[in-house]
Amino acid sequence: MTQTSARLLIVGPQGSGKGTQGVRIGDAYGVPVVSTGDVFRANITEGTELGRRVQQIVEAGNLVPDELTSEIVRDRLAEDDAARGFLLDGYPRNLGQVSHLDEFLTGRGEELDAVIELDVPRAESIERLSLRAQQQGRTDDTAEVIAKRLDIYENETAPILGVYRERGIVDRIDGVGSLDEITERIFAALEARGLARRAAA
Ligand code: AMP
């Protein structure tokens, strides 16, 4: 049986390529990509009240408080285009946020179908992030902030995979290779779970 909805999460260290792969997956499955990092960056650039509240936290590479982040995600997932699925990128990022998401999805009679874990060694992540810093000039891509963000990933975010692994929904994907190779690995894993991509237009 193939399924016509897809509720997905992509998890990986900064620089693992999850942003790029996330967009490809969202496109292929016809679901919106919900990236909390993108939401925060857009608000900072636009100078909104939210942006002003989170700017220092984001620029220092720390986590925005769980309540605030979860509220943003809940509001976004309540929009019509997320009714038959979504791809979460960058949320949940710690065990507290996993509880918030569980509570929200359970309340809607939904659950995550699959969690894609992009596996990239720390040295490779650092190399890719340094390159991105040169190309995009992100203020949170300095060497010091990169190290902090990777530490937070290892200490706070990686443990969420244990919870999802127990539920049997994690697909660990080798994140080293060409973009297309990695996309194919992800599609193969999701297909094996009976998750159908939308027909090509
Ligand atoms: P990202 O682009 O996902 O690496 O996110 C950039 C920054 O946004 C992070 O370093 C955090 O400061 C903030 N951020 C993004 N997602 C979350 C989240 N789920 N919880 C807390 N802070 C977040």
Short mmCIF file of C-alpha atoms and ligand atoms in Angstrom, two decimals:
data_model
loop_
_atom_site.label_atom_id
_atom_site.label_comp_id
_atom_site.label_asym_id
_atom_site.label_seq_id
_atom_site.Cartn_x
_atom_site.Cartn_y
_atom_site.Cartn_z
CA MET A 1 0.00 0.00 0.00
CA THR A 2 1.27 3.44 -0.79
CA GLN A 3 0.27 6.41 1.25
CA THR A 4 -0.89 9.77 -0.11
CA SER A 5 0.31 11.84 2.81
CA ALA A 6 3.82 12.24 4.11
CA ARG A 7 4.76 13.65 7.49
CA LEU A 8 8.50 13.78 7.50
CA LEU A 9 11.40 15.07 9.51
CA ILE A 10 14.96 15.50 8.34
CA VAL A 11 17.69 15.53 10.99
CA GLY A 12 21.41 16.06 10.56
CA PRO A 13 24.25 18.22 11.79
CA GLN A 14 24.68 21.71 10.40
CA GLY A 15 26.34 21.38 7.02
CA SER A 16 24.89 17.92 6.38
CA GLY A 17 22.95 19.24 3.38
CA LYS A 18 19.54 18.80 5.01
CA GLY A 19 18.32 22.18 3.76
CA THR A 20 19.06 21.27 0.15
CA GLN A 21 17.75 17.73 0.45
CA GLY A 22 14.71 18.99 2.35
CA VAL A 23 13.64 21.18 -0.56
CA ARG A 24 14.02 18.27 -2.98
CA ILE A 25 11.96 15.96 -0.77
CA GLY A 26 9.26 18.57 -0.21
CA ASP A 27 9.01 19.05 -3.94
CA ALA A 28 8.87 15.35 -4.75
CA TYR A 29 6.21 14.64 -2.12
CA GLY A 30 4.24 17.82 -2.73
CA VAL A 31 4.48 18.91 0.90
CA PRO A 32 5.68 22.23 2.36
CA VAL A 33 9.12 22.40 3.94
CA VAL A 34 8.95 23.93 7.40
CA SER A 35 12.41 25.13 8.39
CA THR A 36 12.56 26.92 11.72
CA GLY A 37 16.02 28.31 10.88
CA ASP A 38 14.58 29.89 7.71
CA VAL A 39 11.64 31.35 9.66
CA PHE A 40 13.99 32.91 12.20
CA ARG A 41 16.38 34.25 9.55
CA ALA A 42 13.53 35.77 7.51
CA ASN A 43 12.16 37.50 10.61
CA ILE A 44 15.58 38.82 11.55
CA THR A 45 16.12 40.19 8.04
CA GLU A 46 12.66 41.80 8.01
CA GLY A 47 13.17 43.25 11.48
CA THR A 48 9.88 41.89 12.85
CA GLU A 49 9.20 41.68 16.57
CA LEU A 50 9.98 37.97 16.50
CA GLY A 51 13.21 38.75 14.63
CA ARG A 52 14.28 41.23 17.27
CA ARG A 53 13.53 38.73 20.02
CA VAL A 54 15.62 35.94 18.53
CA GLN A 55 18.44 37.78 16.72
CA GLN A 56 21.08 37.58 19.45
CA ILE A 57 20.26 33.97 20.24
CA VAL A 58 20.51 32.87 16.61
CA GLU A 59 23.68 34.84 15.94
CA ALA A 60 25.35 33.26 18.98
CA GLY A 61 24.36 29.79 17.75
CA ASN A 62 22.17 29.07 20.78
CA LEU A 63 18.68 27.58 20.73
CA VAL A 64 15.62 29.79 20.75
CA PRO A 65 13.39 28.83 23.73
CA ASP A 66 11.31 25.70 23.12
CA GLU A 67 7.90 27.29 23.84
CA LEU A 68 8.42 30.06 21.31
CA THR A 69 9.81 27.72 18.65
CA SER A 70 7.05 25.16 19.15
CA GLU A 71 4.37 27.83 18.90
CA ILE A 72 5.76 28.97 15.55
CA VAL A 73 5.76 25.42 14.24
CA ARG A 74 2.24 24.70 15.50
CA ASP A 75 0.93 27.83 13.76
CA ARG A 76 2.67 26.88 10.55
CA LEU A 77 1.45 23.27 10.59
CA ALA A 78 -2.11 24.48 11.15
CA GLU A 79 -2.11 26.12 7.72
CA ASP A 80 -4.06 24.41 4.95
CA ASP A 81 -1.08 23.38 2.82
CA ALA A 82 0.26 21.21 5.67
CA ALA A 83 -2.97 19.22 6.01
CA ARG A 84 -1.71 16.28 3.96
CA GLY A 85 1.86 16.42 5.05
CA PHE A 86 5.00 18.42 5.63
CA LEU A 87 8.72 18.10 5.92
CA LEU A 88 10.19 19.50 9.12
CA ASP A 89 13.77 20.76 8.92
CA GLY A 90 15.51 21.88 12.11
CA TYR A 91 12.59 21.10 14.43
CA PRO A 92 12.34 19.31 16.83
CA ARG A 93 15.87 19.97 18.00
CA ASN A 94 15.79 18.61 21.53
CA LEU A 95 13.71 16.22 23.64
CA GLY A 96 11.43 18.99 24.95
CA GLN A 97 10.47 19.91 21.40
CA VAL A 98 9.82 16.25 20.60
CA SER A 99 7.21 16.25 23.39
CA HIS A 100 5.63 19.44 22.06
CA LEU A 101 5.42 18.01 18.56
CA ASP A 102 4.04 14.69 19.81
CA GLU A 103 1.34 16.48 21.72
CA PHE A 104 0.38 18.60 18.73
CA LEU A 105 0.32 15.72 16.24
CA THR A 106 -1.51 13.36 18.58
CA GLY A 107 -4.15 16.05 19.06
CA ARG A 108 -4.73 15.96 15.32
CA GLY A 109 -4.69 12.18 15.10
CA GLU A 110 -1.41 12.30 13.18
CA GLU A 111 2.10 11.00 13.59
CA LEU A 112 5.44 11.25 11.83
CA ASP A 113 5.81 8.68 9.04
CA ALA A 114 9.57 8.81 8.74
CA VAL A 115 12.65 10.53 10.13
CA ILE A 116 15.54 10.90 7.74
CA GLU A 117 18.86 10.99 9.55
CA LEU A 118 21.60 12.45 7.38
CA ASP A 119 24.84 11.00 8.57
CA VAL A 120 27.86 13.25 7.94
CA PRO A 121 31.14 13.15 9.90
CA ARG A 122 31.89 16.24 12.00
CA ALA A 123 35.06 17.10 10.02
CA GLU A 124 33.11 17.11 6.77
CA SER A 125 30.33 19.28 8.29
CA ILE A 126 32.89 21.84 9.42
CA GLU A 127 34.48 21.92 5.97
CA ARG A 128 31.11 22.44 4.26
CA LEU A 129 30.04 25.12 6.74
CA SER A 130 33.26 27.06 6.30
CA LEU A 131 32.70 27.01 2.55
CA ARG A 132 29.09 28.19 3.02
CA ALA A 133 30.35 31.00 5.27
CA GLN A 134 32.54 32.25 2.43
CA GLN A 135 29.74 31.94 -0.13
CA GLN A 136 26.70 33.16 1.82
CA GLY A 137 28.20 35.17 4.67
CA ARG A 138 25.80 33.82 7.30
CA THR A 139 26.57 35.48 10.62
CA ASP A 140 26.26 32.16 12.48
CA ASP A 141 28.82 30.43 10.27
CA THR A 142 31.96 31.71 12.04
CA ALA A 143 34.37 29.01 13.30
CA GLU A 144 33.46 29.56 16.94
CA VAL A 145 29.71 29.59 16.37
CA ILE A 146 29.94 26.56 14.04
CA ALA A 147 31.68 24.58 16.81
CA LYS A 148 28.99 25.62 19.30
CA ARG A 149 26.17 24.63 16.94
CA LEU A 150 27.75 21.23 16.28
CA ASP A 151 28.16 20.67 20.03
CA ILE A 152 24.49 21.50 20.58
CA TYR A 153 23.61 19.09 17.77
CA GLU A 154 25.61 16.27 19.34
CA ASN A 155 24.41 16.90 22.90
CA GLU A 156 20.79 17.96 22.44
CA THR A 157 19.60 17.05 18.98
CA ALA A 158 21.20 13.65 18.33
CA PRO A 159 19.36 12.17 21.38
CA ILE A 160 15.98 12.76 19.71
CA LEU A 161 16.96 10.08 17.21
CA GLY A 162 16.90 7.51 20.01
CA VAL A 163 13.23 8.29 20.66
CA TYR A 164 12.30 7.99 17.01
CA ARG A 165 14.48 4.90 16.54
CA GLU A 166 12.45 3.16 19.24
CA ARG A 167 9.37 3.91 17.18
CA GLY A 168 11.03 2.30 14.17
CA ILE A 169 10.72 5.33 11.92
CA VAL A 170 14.36 6.40 11.44
CA ASP A 171 16.10 5.92 8.10
CA ARG A 172 19.80 6.54 8.45
CA ILE A 173 21.18 7.88 5.19
CA ASP A 174 24.85 8.21 4.30
CA GLY A 175 25.14 11.95 3.69
CA VAL A 176 28.48 11.80 1.92
CA GLY A 177 28.32 11.73 -1.87
CA SER A 178 26.87 13.84 -4.67
CA LEU A 179 23.62 15.71 -4.04
CA ASP A 180 21.80 13.46 -6.51
CA GLU A 181 23.16 10.27 -4.97
CA ILE A 182 22.00 11.35 -1.54
CA THR A 183 18.55 12.34 -2.85
CA GLU A 184 18.22 8.89 -4.45
CA ARG A 185 19.16 7.19 -1.17
CA ILE A 186 16.49 9.19 0.63
CA PHE A 187 13.81 8.46 -1.98
CA ALA A 188 14.65 4.74 -1.88
CA ALA A 189 14.30 4.66 1.91
CA LEU A 190 10.95 6.49 1.86
CA GLU A 191 9.66 4.30 -0.93
CA ALA A 192 10.54 1.22 1.11
CA ARG A 193 8.18 2.62 3.76
CA GLY A 194 5.37 2.82 1.24
CA LEU A 195 5.51 6.60 0.99
CA ALA A 196 4.56 7.62 -2.53
CA ARG A 197 6.03 10.59 -4.33
CA ARG A 198 3.55 12.68 -6.28
CA ALA A 199 3.42 11.98 -10.02
CA ALA A 200 5.75 14.11 -12.11
CA ALA A 201 3.92 17.07 -13.63
P1 AMP B 1 19.36 26.16 11.26
O1 AMP B 1 19.28 26.93 9.98
O2 AMP B 1 18.36 25.05 11.35
O3 AMP B 1 20.75 25.71 11.60
O4 AMP B 1 18.93 27.19 12.41
C1 AMP B 1 19.63 28.40 12.62
C2 AMP B 1 19.44 28.87 14.06
O5 AMP B 1 18.04 29.10 14.32
C3 AMP B 1 19.86 27.88 15.13
O6 AMP B 1 21.26 27.93 15.40
C4 AMP B 1 19.02 28.37 16.33
O7 AMP B 1 19.54 29.55 16.88
C5 AMP B 1 17.72 28.72 15.66
N1 AMP B 1 16.81 27.53 15.56
C6 AMP B 1 16.41 26.89 14.44
N2 AMP B 1 15.59 25.87 14.72
C7 AMP B 1 15.47 25.85 16.07
C8 AMP B 1 14.76 25.03 16.98
N3 AMP B 1 14.03 23.98 16.57
N4 AMP B 1 14.86 25.32 18.31
C9 AMP B 1 15.59 26.36 18.75
N5 AMP B 1 16.29 27.17 17.94
C10 AMP B 1 16.25 26.93 16.61
#
